[in-house]
Coordinates of C-alpha atoms in Angstrom, one line a residue:
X143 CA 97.5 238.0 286.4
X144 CA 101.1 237.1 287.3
X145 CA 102.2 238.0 284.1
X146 CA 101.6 241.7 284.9
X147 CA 103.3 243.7 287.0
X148 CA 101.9 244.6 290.4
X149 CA 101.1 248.3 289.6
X150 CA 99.1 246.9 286.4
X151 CA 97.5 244.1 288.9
X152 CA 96.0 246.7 291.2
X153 CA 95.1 249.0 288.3
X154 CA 92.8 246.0 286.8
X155 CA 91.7 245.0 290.4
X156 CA 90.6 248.7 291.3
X157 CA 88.7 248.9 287.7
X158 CA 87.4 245.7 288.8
X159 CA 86.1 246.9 292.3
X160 CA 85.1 250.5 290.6
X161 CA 82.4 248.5 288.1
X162 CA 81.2 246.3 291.1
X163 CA 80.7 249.8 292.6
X164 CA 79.0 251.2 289.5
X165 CA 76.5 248.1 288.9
X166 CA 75.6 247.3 292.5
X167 CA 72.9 249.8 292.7
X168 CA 70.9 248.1 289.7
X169 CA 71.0 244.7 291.4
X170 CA 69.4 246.9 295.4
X171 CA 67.7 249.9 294.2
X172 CA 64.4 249.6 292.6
X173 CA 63.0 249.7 290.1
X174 CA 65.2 248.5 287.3
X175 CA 63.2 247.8 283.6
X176 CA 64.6 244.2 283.5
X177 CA 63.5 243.4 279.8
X178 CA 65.1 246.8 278.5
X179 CA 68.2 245.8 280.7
X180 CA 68.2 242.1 279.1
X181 CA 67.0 243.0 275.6
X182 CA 70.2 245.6 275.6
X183 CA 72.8 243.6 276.8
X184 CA 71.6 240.7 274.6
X185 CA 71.9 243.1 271.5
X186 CA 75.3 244.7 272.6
X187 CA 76.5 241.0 273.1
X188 CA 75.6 240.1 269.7
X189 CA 77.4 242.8 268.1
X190 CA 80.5 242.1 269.7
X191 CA 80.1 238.3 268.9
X192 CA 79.3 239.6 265.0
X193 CA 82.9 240.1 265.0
X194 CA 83.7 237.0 264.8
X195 CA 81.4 236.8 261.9
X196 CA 82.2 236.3 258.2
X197 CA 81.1 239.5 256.7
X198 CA 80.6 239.3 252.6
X199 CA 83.9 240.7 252.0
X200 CA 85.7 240.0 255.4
X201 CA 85.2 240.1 259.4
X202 CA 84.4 243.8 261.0
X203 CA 87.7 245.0 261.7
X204 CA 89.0 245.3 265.7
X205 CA 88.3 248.3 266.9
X206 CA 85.2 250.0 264.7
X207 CA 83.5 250.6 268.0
X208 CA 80.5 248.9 267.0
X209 CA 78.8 248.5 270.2
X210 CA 78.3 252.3 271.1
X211 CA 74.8 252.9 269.7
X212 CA 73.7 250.0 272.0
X213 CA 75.8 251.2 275.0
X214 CA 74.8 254.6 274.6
X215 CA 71.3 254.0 274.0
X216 CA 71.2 252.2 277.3
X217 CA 72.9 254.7 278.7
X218 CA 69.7 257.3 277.1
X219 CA 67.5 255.0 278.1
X220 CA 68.0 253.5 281.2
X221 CA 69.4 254.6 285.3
X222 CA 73.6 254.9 285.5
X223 CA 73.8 251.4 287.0
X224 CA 71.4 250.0 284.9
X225 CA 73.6 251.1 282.0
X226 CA 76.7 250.1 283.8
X227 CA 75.4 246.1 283.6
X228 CA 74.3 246.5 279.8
X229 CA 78.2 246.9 279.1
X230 CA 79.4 244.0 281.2
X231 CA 78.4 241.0 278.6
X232 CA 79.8 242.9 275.3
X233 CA 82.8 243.8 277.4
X234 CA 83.7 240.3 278.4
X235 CA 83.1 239.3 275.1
X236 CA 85.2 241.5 273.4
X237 CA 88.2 239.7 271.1
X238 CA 91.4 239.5 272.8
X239 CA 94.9 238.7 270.5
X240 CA 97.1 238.7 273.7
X241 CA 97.2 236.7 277.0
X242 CA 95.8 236.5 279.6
X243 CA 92.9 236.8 278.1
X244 CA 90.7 236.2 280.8
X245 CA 92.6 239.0 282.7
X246 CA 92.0 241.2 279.4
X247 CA 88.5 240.5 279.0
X248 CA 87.7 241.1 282.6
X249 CA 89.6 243.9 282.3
X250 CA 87.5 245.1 279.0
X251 CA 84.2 244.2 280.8
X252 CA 85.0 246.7 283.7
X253 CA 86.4 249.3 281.2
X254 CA 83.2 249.4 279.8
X255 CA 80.7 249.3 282.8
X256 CA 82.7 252.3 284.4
X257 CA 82.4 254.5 281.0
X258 CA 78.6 253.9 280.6
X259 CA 78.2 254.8 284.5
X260 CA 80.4 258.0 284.3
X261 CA 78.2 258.6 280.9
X262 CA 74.9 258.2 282.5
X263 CA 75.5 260.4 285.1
X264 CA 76.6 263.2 282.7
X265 CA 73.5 262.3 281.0
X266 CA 71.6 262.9 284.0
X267 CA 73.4 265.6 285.0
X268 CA 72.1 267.8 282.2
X269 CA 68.6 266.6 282.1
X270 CA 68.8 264.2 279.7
X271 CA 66.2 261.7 280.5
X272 CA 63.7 264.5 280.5
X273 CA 64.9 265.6 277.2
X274 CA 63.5 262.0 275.9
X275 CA 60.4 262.5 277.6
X276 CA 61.2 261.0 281.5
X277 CA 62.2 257.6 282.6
X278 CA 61.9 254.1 280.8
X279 CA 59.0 251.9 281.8
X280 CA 59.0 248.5 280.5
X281 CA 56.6 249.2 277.8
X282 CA 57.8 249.9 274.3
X283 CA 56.9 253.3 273.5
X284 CA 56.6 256.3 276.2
X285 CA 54.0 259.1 276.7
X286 CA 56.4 261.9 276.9
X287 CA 57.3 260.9 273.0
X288 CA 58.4 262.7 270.8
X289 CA 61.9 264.4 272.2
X290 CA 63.0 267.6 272.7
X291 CA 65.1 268.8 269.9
X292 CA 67.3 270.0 269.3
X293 CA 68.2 270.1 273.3
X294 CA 68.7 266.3 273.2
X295 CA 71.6 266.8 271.5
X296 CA 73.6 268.2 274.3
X297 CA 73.3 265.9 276.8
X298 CA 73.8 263.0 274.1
X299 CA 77.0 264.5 273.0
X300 CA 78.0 265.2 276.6
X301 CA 77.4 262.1 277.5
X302 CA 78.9 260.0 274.5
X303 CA 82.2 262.2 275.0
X304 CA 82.4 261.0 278.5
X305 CA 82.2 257.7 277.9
X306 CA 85.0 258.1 275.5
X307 CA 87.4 260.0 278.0
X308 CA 86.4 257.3 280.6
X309 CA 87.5 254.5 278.5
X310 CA 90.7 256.5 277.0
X311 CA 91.7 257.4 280.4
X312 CA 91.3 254.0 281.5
X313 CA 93.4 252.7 278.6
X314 CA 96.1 255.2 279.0
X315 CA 96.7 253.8 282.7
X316 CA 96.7 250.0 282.1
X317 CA 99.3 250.8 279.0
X318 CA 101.4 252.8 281.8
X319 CA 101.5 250.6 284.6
X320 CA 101.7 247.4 282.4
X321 CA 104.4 248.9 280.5
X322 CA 105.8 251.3 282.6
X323 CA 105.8 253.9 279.8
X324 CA 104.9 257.6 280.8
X325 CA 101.3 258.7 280.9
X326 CA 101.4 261.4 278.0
X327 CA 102.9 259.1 275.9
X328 CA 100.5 255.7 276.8
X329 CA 97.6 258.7 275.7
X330 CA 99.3 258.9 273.0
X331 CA 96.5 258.4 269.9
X332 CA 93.9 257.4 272.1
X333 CA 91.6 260.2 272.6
X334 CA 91.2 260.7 269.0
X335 CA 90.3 257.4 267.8
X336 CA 88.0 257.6 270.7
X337 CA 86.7 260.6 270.1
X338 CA 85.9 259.8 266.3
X339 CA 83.9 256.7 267.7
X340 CA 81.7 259.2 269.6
X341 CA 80.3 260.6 265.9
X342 CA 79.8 257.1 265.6
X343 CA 78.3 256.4 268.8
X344 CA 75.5 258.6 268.8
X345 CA 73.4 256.9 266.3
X346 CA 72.5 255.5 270.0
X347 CA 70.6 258.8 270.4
X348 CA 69.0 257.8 267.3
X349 CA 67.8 254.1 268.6
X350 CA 67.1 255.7 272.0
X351 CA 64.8 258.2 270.8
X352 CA 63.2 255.0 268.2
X353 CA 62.6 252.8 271.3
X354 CA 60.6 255.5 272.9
X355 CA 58.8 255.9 269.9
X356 CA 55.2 254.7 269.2
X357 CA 57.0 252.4 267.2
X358 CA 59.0 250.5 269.8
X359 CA 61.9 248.2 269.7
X360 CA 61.5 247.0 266.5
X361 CA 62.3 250.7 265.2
X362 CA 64.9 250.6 267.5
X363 CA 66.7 247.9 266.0
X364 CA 66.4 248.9 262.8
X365 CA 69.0 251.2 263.5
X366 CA 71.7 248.9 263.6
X367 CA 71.1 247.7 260.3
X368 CA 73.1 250.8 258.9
X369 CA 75.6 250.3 261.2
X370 CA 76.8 246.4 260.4
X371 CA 76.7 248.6 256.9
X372 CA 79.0 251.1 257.9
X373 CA 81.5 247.8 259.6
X374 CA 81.0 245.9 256.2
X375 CA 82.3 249.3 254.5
X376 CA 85.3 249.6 256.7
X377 CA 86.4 245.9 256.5
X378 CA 86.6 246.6 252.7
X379 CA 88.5 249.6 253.0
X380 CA 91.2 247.8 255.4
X381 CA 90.9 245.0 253.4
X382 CA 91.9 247.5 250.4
X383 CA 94.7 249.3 252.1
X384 CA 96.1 245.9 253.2
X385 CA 96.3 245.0 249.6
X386 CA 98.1 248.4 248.9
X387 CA 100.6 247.3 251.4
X388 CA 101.2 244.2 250.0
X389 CA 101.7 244.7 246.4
X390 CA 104.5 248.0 247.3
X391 CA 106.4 244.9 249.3
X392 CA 106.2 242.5 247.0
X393 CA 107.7 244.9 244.2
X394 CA 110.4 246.2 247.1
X395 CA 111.1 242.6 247.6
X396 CA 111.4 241.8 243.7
X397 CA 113.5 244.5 243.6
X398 CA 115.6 243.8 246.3
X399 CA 116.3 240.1 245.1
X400 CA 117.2 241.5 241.6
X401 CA 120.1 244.2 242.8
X402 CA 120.6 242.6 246.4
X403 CA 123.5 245.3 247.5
X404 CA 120.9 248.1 247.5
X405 CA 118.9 246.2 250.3
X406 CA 117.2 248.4 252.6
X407 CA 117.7 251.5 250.2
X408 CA 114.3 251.8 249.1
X409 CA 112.9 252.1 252.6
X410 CA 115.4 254.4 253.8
X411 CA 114.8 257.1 250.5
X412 CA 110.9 256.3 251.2
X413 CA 112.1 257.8 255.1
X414 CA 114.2 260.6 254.0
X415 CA 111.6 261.7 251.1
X416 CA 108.6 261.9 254.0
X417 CA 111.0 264.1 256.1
X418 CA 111.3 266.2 253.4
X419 CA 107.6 266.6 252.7
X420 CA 107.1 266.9 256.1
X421 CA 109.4 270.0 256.9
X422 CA 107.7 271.4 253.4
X423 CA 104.2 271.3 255.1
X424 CA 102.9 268.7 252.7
X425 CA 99.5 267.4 254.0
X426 CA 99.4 264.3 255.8
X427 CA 97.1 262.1 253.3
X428 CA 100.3 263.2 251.0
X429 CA 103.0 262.3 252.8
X430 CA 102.0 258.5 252.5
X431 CA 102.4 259.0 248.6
X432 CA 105.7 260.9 249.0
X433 CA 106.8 257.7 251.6
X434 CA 105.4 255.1 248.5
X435 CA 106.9 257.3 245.8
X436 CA 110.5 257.0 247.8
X437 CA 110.1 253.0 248.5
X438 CA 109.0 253.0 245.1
X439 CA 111.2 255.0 243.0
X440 CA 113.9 252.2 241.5
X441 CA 111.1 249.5 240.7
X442 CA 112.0 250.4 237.1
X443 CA 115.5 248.1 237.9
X444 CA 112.7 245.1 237.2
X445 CA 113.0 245.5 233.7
X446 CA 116.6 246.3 233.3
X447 CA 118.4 242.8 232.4
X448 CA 120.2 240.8 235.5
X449 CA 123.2 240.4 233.9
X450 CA 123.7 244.5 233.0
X451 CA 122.8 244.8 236.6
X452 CA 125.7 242.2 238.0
X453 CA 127.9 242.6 235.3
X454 CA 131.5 242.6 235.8
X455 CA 133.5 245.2 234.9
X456 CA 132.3 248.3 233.2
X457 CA 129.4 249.1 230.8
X458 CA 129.2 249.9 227.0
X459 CA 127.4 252.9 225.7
X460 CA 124.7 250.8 224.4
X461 CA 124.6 249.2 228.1
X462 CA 124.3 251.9 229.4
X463 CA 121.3 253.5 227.7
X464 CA 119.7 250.6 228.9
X465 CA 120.7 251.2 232.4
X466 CA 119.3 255.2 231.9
X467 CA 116.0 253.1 230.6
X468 CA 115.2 252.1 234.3
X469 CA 112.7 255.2 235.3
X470 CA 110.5 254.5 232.1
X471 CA 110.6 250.7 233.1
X472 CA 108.8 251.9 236.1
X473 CA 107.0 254.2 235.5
X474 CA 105.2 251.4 233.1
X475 CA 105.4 249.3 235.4
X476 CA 103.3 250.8 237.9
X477 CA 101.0 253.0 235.3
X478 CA 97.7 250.7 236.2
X479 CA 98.1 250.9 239.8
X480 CA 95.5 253.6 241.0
X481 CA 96.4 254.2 244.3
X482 CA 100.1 255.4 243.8
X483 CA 98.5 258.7 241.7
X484 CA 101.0 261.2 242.5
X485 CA 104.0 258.4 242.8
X486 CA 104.3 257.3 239.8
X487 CA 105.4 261.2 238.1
X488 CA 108.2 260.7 241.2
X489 CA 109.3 257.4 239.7
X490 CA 109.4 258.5 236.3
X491 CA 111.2 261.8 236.7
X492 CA 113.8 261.3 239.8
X493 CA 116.8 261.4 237.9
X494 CA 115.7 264.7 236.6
X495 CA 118.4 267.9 237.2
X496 CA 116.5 271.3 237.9
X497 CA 119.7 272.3 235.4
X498 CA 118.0 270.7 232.6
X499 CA 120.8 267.6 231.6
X500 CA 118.9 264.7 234.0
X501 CA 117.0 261.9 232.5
X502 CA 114.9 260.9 230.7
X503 CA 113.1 263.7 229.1
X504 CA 115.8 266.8 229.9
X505 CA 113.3 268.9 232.3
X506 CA 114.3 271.8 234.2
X507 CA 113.3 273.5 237.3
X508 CA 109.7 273.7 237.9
X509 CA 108.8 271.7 235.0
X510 CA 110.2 268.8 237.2
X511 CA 107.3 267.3 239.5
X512 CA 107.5 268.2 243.4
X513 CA 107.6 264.7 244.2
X514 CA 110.4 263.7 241.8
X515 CA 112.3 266.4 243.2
X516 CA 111.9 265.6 246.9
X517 CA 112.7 262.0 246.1
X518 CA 116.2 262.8 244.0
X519 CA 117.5 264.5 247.1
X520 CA 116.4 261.8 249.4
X521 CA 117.8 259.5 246.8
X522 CA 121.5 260.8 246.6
X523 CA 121.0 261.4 250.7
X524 CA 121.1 258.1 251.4
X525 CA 123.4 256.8 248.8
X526 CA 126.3 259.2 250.1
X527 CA 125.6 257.6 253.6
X528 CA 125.3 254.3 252.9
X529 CA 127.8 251.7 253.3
X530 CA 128.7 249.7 250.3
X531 CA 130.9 247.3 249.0
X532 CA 132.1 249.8 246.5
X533 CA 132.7 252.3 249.1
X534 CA 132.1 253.8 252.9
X535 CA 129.6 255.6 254.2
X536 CA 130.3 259.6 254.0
X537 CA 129.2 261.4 257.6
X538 CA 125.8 262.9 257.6
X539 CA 127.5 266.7 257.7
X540 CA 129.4 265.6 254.6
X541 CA 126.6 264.6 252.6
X542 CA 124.3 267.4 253.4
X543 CA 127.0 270.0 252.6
X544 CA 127.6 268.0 248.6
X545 CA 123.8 268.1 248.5
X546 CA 123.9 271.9 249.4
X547 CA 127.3 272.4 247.0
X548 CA 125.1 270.6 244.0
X549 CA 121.5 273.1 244.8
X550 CA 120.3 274.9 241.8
X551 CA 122.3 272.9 239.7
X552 CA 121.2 269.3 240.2
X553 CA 118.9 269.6 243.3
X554 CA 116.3 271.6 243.9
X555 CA 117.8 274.0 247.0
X556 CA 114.4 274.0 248.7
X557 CA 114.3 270.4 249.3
X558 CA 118.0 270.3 250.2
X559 CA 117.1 272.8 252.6
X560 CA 114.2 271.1 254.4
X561 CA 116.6 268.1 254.3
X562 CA 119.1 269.7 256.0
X563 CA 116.6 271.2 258.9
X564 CA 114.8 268.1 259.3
X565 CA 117.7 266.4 259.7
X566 CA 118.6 269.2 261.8
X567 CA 115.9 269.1 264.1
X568 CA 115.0 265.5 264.3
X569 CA 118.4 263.6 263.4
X570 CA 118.8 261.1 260.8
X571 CA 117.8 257.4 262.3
X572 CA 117.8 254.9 259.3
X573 CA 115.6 252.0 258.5
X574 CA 117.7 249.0 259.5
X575 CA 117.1 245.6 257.4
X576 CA 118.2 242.6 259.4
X577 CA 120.8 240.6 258.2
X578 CA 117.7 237.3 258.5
X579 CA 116.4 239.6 255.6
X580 CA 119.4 239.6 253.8
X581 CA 119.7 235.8 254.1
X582 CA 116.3 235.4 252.6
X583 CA 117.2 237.8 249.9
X584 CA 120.7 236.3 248.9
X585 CA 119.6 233.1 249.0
X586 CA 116.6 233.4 246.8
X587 CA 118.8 235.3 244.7
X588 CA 120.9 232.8 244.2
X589 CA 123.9 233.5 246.3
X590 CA 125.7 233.6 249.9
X591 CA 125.0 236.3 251.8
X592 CA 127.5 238.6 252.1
X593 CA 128.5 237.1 248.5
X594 CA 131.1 238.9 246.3
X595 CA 129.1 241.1 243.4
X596 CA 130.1 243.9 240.7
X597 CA 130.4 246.3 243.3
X598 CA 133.2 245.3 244.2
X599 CA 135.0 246.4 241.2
X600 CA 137.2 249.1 241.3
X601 CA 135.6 252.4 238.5
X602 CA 137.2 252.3 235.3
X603 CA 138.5 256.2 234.9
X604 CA 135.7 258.0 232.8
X605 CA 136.0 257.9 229.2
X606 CA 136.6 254.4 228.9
X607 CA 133.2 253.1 229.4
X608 CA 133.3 253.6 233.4
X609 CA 129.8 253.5 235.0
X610 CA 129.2 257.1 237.1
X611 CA 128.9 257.3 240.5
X612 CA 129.0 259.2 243.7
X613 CA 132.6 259.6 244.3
X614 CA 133.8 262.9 245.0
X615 CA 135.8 263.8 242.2
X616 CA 136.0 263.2 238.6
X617 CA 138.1 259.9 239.0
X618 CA 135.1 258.1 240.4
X619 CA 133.1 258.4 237.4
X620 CA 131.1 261.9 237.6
X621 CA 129.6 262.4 234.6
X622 CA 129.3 266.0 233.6
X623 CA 128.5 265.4 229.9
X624 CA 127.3 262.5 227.9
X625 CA 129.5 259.5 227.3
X626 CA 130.1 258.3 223.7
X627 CA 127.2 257.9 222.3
X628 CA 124.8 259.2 224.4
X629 CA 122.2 261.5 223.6
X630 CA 121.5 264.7 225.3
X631 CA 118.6 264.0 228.0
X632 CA 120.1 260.5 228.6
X633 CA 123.1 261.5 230.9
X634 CA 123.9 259.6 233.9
X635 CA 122.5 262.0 236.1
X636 CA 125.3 262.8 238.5
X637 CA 125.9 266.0 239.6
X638 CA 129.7 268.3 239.6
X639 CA 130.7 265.7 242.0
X640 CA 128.2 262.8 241.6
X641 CA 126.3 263.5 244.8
X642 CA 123.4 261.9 243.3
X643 CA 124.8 258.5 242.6
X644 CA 122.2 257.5 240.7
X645 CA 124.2 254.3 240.3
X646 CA 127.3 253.6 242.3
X647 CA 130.8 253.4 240.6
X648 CA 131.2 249.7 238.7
X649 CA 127.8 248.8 239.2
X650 CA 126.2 250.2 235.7
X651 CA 125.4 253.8 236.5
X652 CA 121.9 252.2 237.6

């Protein structure tokens, strides 16, 4: 407790006093169905504890919510206070990551005995128990069997929502007074989740109405079968998604090691391509892919050789088709990875022009993918205001107005324009790497942080094997046309002034 401050002390000791309020009446006010009360706080006890279980594909994930049927059912089943006491084991129980944890699972214990009161009352408010068919005895099934659909429902639902709000409302405090962070924003996130464990919750309707059945307890129980089901389920799914995560590092990573002075690029093109989708009204399952098609989009650079990518001096023509080779590279790369879908035509196609002379395949305009499109903006975005070794950051004004000069010709003017008002609106706040990062990455890469590289070479004037870049005018590199030897549909990509820089100036035209 002295590791909290005082207003989050007195919050925890006023929940505290608030559940001895709540349960009291149980332990003085006859009659209280003792076995129901001990057979329910026994069972909500053991599925907190099944947490810490070994599942066949991994332990239930924190926060599933997977004592509610049994709260709630007490809460069905059994007087306010009565229900209050069911939630006090589970709640101490419950797995706690962060000291104190005794504070935190006294804390949790009272949390929970003051939602399942508050819920019980609603439940009784709305003549819920004689909706089940009157009060509990401490017999298994119940004379006023079967229930009265579909009117159950009501109270149920009531009741589960209040127990949700209680708990949310609860949380949202503690967060504040513990860390002093305004009310609206400690809410933040937490009546949703909350609310979408209430669906889940009210399978305790379900056992509720089973224990008052002719069939008893053991009906009762079977209910929760489908529910460690439903946990089992979910642990594979995060289990999945944390998989997801980790290969899309490991290839940023690789990819980081292999051209070291773009570190942090990828990240900060995966940030500017979501704002984009974002201000486009792109749905929110496809932003993530827009965010993994940006982190994503030079993974091709793995099969491009180290020494083109570190080279000294400038590239040959034959070097350099190489170099244009890098979107292909990736696009293979990542073709048997299922759950980039949509990301991989962004990877393969963001050096695309809407004019038609991008790369690889030529397209134009629409026959460009909405993904690639949204990434090459983001792409050249942050490569005009990033600071290199070849060059300095450009102001953010300066490098919206070249991507709004270089609209309709290389850039699709919609997604400069949702660029610019997202930016506009919401300011531009990039991804910072830490320089520990960098350390990591030199180092494994072979070299000092900090370490002189290619970049550093000053661009060979164009027409004498010069890699483009994003300088703004022709003696940087901009490529309007092929260079010897290069076939139409394998230009460097950069726009009238190289806005794009789809590879800075001595580093390859990568």
């Amino acid at each position: 407790m002295r590791d909290l401050p005082p207003a989050a002390r007195g919050f925890v000791l006023g929940a505290v006093l608030a559940a001895l309020a709540c349960t009291a009446p149980a332990l003085t006010d006859p009659p209280t169905p003792w076995p129901a009360v001990i057979l329910l706080a026994v069972l909500y006890l053991g599925c907190e504890l099944v947490k810490l279980w070994p599942l066949p594909g991994g332990r239930v994930p924190e926060g599933t919510g997977s004592f509610l049927p049994v709260v709630l059912a007490a809460v069905f089943l059994l007087p306010p206070a009565a229900a209050a006491l069911v939630a006090l084991p589970g709640g101490f129980a419950a797995t706690v990551v962060r000291r104190p944890a005794t504070v935190r699972r006294v804390w949790h214990g009272a949390q929970q005995a003051i939602g399942a009161w508050a819920a019980g009352q609603v439940f009784r408010l709305l003549d819920g128990p004689a909706a089940l068919g009157g009060g509990l005895s401490s017999g298994a099934g119940h004379p006023g069997w079967p229930a009265d659909f579909p009117y159950a429902m009501l109270p149920a639902t009531a009741a589960a929502t209040a127990f949700c709000l209680v708990v949310t409302a609860l949380d949202g405090g503690i967060l504040a007074a513990a860390e002093r962070r305004p009310a609206a924003t400690a809410r933040h996130g937490l009546v949703t989740g909350s609310l979408a464990h209430c669906v889940h919750g009210l399978a305790g309707l379900m056992m509720a109405v089973m224990w008052r059945s002719p069939y008893g307890v053991p009906a009762a129980l079977l209910v929760l079968l489908p529910m460690y089901v439903s946990c089992w389920v979910f642990a594979q799914y995060q289990r999945e998604r944390a998989a997801h995560q980790a290969t899309i590092r490991a290839l940023v990573q690789a990819v980081d090691i292999k051209d070291r002075y773009t570190r942090g690029h990828s990240e900060r093109v995966g940030q500017a391509s979501t704002m984009i989708a974002r201000e486009l009204g792109m749905a929110e399952d496809r932003l993530e892919v827009v965010r993994i098609a940006g982190i994503l989009h030079d993974v091709g650079k793995l099969g491009v050789p180290t020494r083109l990518l570190r080279k000294d001096g400038p590239l040959t023509p034959q070097e350099r088709r190489i170099i244009e080779l890098h979107p292909e590279y990736g696009h293979e790369m990542v073709r048997g990875i299922g759950f980039l879908g949509e990301a991989r035509s962004a990877i393969l196609h963001h050096h695309e022009r809407v004019d038609g002379t991008g790369y690889p395949y030529g397209l134009t305009g629409e026959q460009i993918p909405v993904l690639a499109r949204v990434v090459a903006v983001a792409d050249a975005f942050d490569a005009m205001t990033s600071t290199r070794s070849y060059s300095r950051a450009r102001p953010v004004p300066t490098a919206l107005a070249e991507l709004e000069r270089c609209a309709g010709a290389q850039f699709d003017p919609a997604m400069v324009r949702a660029l610019t008002d997202a930016i506009g609106r919401h300011g531009w706040h990039p991804v910072v790497t830490s320089d520990d990062d960098l350390q990591v990455i030199s180092s494994a890469a072979g070299g000092p942080a900090g370490a002189p590289t290619a970049a550093a070479e000053p661009a060979a004037p164009h027409g004498q094997g010069s890699r483009p870049g994003p300088g703004p005018a022709p003696a940087r590199g901009s490529a309007s046309g092929p260079g010897p030897g290069v076939p139409a549909g394998r230009r460097a990509g950069a726009g009238p002034s190289g806005a794009e820089d789809p590879f800075p100036p001595a580093r390859g035209g990568r």
